[in-house]
Coordinates of C-alpha atoms in Angstrom, one line a residue:
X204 CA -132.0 120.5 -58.8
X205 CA -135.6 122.3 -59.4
X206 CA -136.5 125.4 -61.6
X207 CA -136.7 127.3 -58.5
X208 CA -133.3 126.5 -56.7
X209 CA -131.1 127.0 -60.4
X210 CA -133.3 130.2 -60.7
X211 CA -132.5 131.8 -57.0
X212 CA -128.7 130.8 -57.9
X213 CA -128.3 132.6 -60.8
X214 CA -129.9 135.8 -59.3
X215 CA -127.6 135.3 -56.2
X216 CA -124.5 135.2 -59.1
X217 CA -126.0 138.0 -61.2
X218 CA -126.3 139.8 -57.5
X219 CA -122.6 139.1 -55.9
X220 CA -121.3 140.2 -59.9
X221 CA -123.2 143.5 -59.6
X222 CA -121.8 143.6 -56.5
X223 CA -118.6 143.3 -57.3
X224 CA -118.8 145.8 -60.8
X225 CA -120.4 148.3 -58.1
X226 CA -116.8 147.5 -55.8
X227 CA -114.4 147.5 -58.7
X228 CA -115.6 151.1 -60.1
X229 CA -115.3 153.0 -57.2
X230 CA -112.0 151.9 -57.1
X231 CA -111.3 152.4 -60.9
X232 CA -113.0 155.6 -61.9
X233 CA -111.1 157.9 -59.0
X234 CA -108.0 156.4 -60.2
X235 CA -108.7 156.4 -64.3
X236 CA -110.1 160.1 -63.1
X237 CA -106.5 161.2 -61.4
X238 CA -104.6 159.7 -64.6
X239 CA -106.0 160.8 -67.0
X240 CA -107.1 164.4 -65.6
X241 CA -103.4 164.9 -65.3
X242 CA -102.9 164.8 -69.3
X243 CA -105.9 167.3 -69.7
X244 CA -105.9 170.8 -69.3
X245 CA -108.7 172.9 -66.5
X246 CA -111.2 173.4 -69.3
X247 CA -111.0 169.9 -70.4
X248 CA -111.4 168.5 -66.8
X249 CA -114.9 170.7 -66.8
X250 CA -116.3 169.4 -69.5
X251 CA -115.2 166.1 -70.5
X252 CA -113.8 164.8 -66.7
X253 CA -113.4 160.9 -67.5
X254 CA -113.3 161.2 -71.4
X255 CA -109.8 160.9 -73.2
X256 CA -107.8 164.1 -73.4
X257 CA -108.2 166.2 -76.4
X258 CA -105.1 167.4 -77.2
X259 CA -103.2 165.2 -74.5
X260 CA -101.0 167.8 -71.5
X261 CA -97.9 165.2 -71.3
X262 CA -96.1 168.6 -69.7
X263 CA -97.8 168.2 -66.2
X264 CA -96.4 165.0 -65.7
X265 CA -92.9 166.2 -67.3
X266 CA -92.7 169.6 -65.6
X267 CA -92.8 167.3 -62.1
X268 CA -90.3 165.4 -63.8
X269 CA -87.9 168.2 -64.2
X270 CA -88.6 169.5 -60.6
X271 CA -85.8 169.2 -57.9
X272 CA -88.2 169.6 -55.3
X273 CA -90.8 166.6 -56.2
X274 CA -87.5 164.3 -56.7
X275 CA -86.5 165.5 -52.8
X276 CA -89.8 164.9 -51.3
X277 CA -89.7 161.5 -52.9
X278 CA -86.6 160.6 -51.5
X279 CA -87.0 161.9 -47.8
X280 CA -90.8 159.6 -48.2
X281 CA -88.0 156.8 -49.0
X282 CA -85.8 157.5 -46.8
X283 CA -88.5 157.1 -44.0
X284 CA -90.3 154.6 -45.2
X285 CA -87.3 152.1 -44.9
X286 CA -85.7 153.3 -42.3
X287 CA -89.0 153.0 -40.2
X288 CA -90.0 149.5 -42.3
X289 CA -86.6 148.3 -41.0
X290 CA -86.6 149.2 -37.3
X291 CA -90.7 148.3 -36.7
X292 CA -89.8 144.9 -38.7
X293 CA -86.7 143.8 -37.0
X294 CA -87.9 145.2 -33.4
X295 CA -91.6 143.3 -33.9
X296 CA -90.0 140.1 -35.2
X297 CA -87.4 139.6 -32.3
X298 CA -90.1 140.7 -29.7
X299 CA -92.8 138.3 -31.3
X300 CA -90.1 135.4 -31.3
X301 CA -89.8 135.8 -27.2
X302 CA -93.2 136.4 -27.0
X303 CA -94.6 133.6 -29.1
X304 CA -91.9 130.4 -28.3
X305 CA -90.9 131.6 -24.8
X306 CA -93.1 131.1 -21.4
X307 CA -92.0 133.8 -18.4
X308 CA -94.3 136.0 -16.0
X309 CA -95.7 138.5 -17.6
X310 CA -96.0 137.8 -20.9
X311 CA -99.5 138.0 -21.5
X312 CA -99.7 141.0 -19.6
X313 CA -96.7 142.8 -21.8
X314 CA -98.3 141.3 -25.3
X315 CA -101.7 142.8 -23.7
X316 CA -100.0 146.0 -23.9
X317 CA -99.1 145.9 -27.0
X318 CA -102.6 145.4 -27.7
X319 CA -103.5 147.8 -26.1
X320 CA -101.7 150.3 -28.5
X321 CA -103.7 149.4 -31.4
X322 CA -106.4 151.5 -29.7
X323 CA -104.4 154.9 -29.1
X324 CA -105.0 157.5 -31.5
X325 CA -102.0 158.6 -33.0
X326 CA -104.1 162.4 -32.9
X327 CA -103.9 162.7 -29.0
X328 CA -100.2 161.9 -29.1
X329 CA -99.3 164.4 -31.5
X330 CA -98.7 167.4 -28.4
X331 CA -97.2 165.6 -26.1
X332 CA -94.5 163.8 -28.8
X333 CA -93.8 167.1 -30.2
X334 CA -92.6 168.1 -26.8
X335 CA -90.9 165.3 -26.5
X336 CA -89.1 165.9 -29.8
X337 CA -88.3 169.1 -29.3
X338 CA -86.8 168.3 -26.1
X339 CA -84.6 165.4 -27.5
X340 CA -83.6 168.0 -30.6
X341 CA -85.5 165.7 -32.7
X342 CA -87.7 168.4 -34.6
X343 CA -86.3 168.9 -38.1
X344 CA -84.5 165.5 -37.9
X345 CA -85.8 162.4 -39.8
X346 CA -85.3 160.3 -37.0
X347 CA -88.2 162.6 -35.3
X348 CA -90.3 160.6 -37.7
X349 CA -88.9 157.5 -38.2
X350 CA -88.4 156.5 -34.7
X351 CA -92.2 157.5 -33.5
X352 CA -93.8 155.7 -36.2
X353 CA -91.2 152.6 -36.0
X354 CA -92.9 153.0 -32.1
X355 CA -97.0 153.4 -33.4
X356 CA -96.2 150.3 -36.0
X357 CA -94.8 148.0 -32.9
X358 CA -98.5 146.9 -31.5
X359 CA -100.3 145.2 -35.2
X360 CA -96.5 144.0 -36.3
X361 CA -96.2 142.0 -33.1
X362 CA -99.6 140.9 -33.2
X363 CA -99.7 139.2 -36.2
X364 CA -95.8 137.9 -36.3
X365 CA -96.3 136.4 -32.7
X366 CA -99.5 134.5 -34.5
X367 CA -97.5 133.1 -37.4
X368 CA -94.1 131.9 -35.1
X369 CA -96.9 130.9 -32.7
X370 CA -98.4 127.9 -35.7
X371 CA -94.7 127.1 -36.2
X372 CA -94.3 123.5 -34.5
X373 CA -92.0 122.6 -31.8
X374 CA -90.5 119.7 -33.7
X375 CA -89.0 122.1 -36.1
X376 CA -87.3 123.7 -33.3
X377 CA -86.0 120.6 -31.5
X378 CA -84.7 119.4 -35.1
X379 CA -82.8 122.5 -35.2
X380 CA -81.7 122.5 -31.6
X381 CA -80.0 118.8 -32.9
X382 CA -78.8 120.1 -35.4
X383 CA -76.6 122.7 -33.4
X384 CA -78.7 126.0 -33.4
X385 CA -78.9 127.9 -31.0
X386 CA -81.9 130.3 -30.1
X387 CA -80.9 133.1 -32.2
X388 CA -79.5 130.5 -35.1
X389 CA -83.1 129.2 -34.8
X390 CA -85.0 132.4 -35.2
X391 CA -82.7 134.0 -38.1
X392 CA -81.9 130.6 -40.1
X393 CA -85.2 128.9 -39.6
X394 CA -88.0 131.3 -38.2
X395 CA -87.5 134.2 -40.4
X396 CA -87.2 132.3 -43.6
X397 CA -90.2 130.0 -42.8
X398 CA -92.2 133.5 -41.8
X399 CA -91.3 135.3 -45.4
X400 CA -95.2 135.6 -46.1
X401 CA -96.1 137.1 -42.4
X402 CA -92.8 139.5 -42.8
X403 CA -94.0 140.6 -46.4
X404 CA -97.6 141.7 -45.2
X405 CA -96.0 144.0 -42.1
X406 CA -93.7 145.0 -44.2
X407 CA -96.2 146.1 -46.9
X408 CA -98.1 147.9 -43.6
X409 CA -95.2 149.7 -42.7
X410 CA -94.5 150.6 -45.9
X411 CA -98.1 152.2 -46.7
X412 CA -98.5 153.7 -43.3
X413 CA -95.3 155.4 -43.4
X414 CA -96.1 156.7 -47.3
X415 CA -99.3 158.5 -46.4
X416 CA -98.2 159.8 -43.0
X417 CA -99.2 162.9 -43.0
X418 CA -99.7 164.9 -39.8
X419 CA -96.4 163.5 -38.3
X420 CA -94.0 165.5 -40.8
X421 CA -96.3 168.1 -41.2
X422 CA -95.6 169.0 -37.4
X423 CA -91.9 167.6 -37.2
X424 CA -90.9 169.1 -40.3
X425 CA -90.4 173.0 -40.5
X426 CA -87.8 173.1 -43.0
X427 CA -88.9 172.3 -46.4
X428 CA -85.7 170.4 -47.7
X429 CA -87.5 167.5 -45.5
X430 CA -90.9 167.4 -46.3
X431 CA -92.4 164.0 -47.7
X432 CA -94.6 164.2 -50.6
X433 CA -98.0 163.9 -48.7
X434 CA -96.9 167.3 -47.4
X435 CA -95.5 168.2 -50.4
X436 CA -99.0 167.2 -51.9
X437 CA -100.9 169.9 -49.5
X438 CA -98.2 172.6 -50.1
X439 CA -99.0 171.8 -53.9
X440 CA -102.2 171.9 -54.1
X441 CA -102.1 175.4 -52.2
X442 CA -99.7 176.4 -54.9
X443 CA -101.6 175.5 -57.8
X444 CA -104.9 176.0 -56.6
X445 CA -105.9 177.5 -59.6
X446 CA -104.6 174.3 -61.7
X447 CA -106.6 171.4 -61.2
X448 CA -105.0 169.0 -63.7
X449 CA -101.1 169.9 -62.2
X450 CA -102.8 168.7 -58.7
X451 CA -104.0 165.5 -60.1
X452 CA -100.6 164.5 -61.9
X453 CA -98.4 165.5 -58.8
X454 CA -101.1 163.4 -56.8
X455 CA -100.6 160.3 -59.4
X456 CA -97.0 160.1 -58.9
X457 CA -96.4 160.5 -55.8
X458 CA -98.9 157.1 -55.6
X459 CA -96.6 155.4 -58.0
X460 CA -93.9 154.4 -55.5
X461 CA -95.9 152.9 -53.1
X462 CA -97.7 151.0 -55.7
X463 CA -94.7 149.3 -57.1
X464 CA -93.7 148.6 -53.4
X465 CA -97.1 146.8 -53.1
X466 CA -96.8 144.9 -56.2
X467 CA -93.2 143.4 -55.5
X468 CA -93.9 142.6 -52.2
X469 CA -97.5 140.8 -53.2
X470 CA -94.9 138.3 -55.3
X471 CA -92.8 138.1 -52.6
X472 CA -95.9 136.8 -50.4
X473 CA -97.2 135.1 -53.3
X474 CA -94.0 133.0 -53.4
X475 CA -93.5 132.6 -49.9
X476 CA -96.6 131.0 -49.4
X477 CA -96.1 128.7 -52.6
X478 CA -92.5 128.1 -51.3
X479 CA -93.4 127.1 -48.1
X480 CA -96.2 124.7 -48.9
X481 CA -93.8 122.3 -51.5
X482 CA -91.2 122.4 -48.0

């Protein structure tokens, strides 16, 4: 290896680190920013914005604590999130199975479709499905979210589960067929355990999606008892426009949740993938 070639690596390194560093802060410093303002006070957050608080203002985080309303909001966002992780999961992975190990008339044209609802802005549906909901009593009702973003999550869920069941061999199903499964015996005691990594990334989609949905409850949701917290969030930060710091810890925790979702269900994926290779 010459002088020259050792010398252009090592600038390509020291480059992709920069880089990287450049990536990695503008991830970090909003975040240590949203934190750690929380435990200051206003004055504090205009002069010394990413230094340590000095004294510390635990009682944002705690007053949110002690709030009834922030624990609501939390649990409608779970409630939805779920109930719309469930449906959009179980709907995709039974459509993907017929789509991906079955061969009729027609079924590129429906999984074209599908595809073609990845390009639909959820925006220009918002009038027309609020008609619809209020026509089908859905307006104040969870299921008048749930069920229309279970619907918008259909397209990418199908995509990529048909993809995986799609690399599954046919050996494994004719060994199963031997061994006495039927069709649905073959999807839900073979299929779905072997597609535990594909299940745990549209799961992690649905989950996200649904958490920072935020024009959907806004217009379904006229009674407060139901708002989520990225409407709660708005309503907030209207409230305590004044308080800069309360925004920023209300804004943190509501984050937490969906966080914690995204770090059990990377192990989950993690050990799917790790299980799967030693079978």
């Amino acid at each position: 290896m010459t002088a020259t070639t050792s010398r252009a690596q090592r600038t390509r390194s020291l480059v992709l680190h920069l880089i990287c560093i450049g990536v990695g802060a503008l991830i970090v410093v909003p975040v240590w920013f949203g934190v750690i303002g929380g435990f200051k006070d206003n004055g504090q957050l205009s002069t010394n914005p990413l230094g340590l608080p000095d004294p510390w203002v635990p009682s944002n985080y705690t007053d949110l604590f002690a709030s009834g309303v922030f624990w609501r909001q939390l649990g409608n966002s779970l409630l939805i999130a779920v109930s719309s992780t469930v449906i959009v999961v179980g709907a995709a992975a039974m459509a993907a199975f017929v789509f991906a190990r079955y061969a009729f008339r027609g079924r590129e044209f429906l999984v074209t479709l599908f595809a073609i609802g990845l390009m639909f802005p959820f925006a220009v549906a918002i009038l027309p499905l609020f008609v619809l909901l209020r026509g089908l009593g859905l307006l104040d009702n969870p299921l008048g979210v749930i069920l229309p973003q279970a619907a918008f999550g259909l397209p990418i869920t199908i995509i990529i589960l048909r993809q995986f069941f799609r690399t599954i061999p046919a050996e494994v199903e004719e060994a199963a067929v031997l061994d006495g499964c039927g069709s649905f015996g073959f999807f839900w005691r073979v299929l779905l355990p072997m597609a535990r990594p594909a299940l745990a990334t549209v799961s992690v989609l649905a989950v996200v999606t649904s958490w920072n949905n935020f024009m959907l409850p806004l217009v379904v949701f006229s009674d407060q008892s139901w708002w989520t917290l990225p409407v709660g969030v708005q309503a907030f930060q209207g409230q305590y426009a004044d308080d800069t710091a309360r925004v920023l810890a209300y804004v943190v925790l509501s984050m937490i949740p969906a966080l914690g979702f995204y770090a059990v269900a990377e192990r989950q994926l993690i050990g799917g993938l790790t299980g799967s290779v030693k079978g």
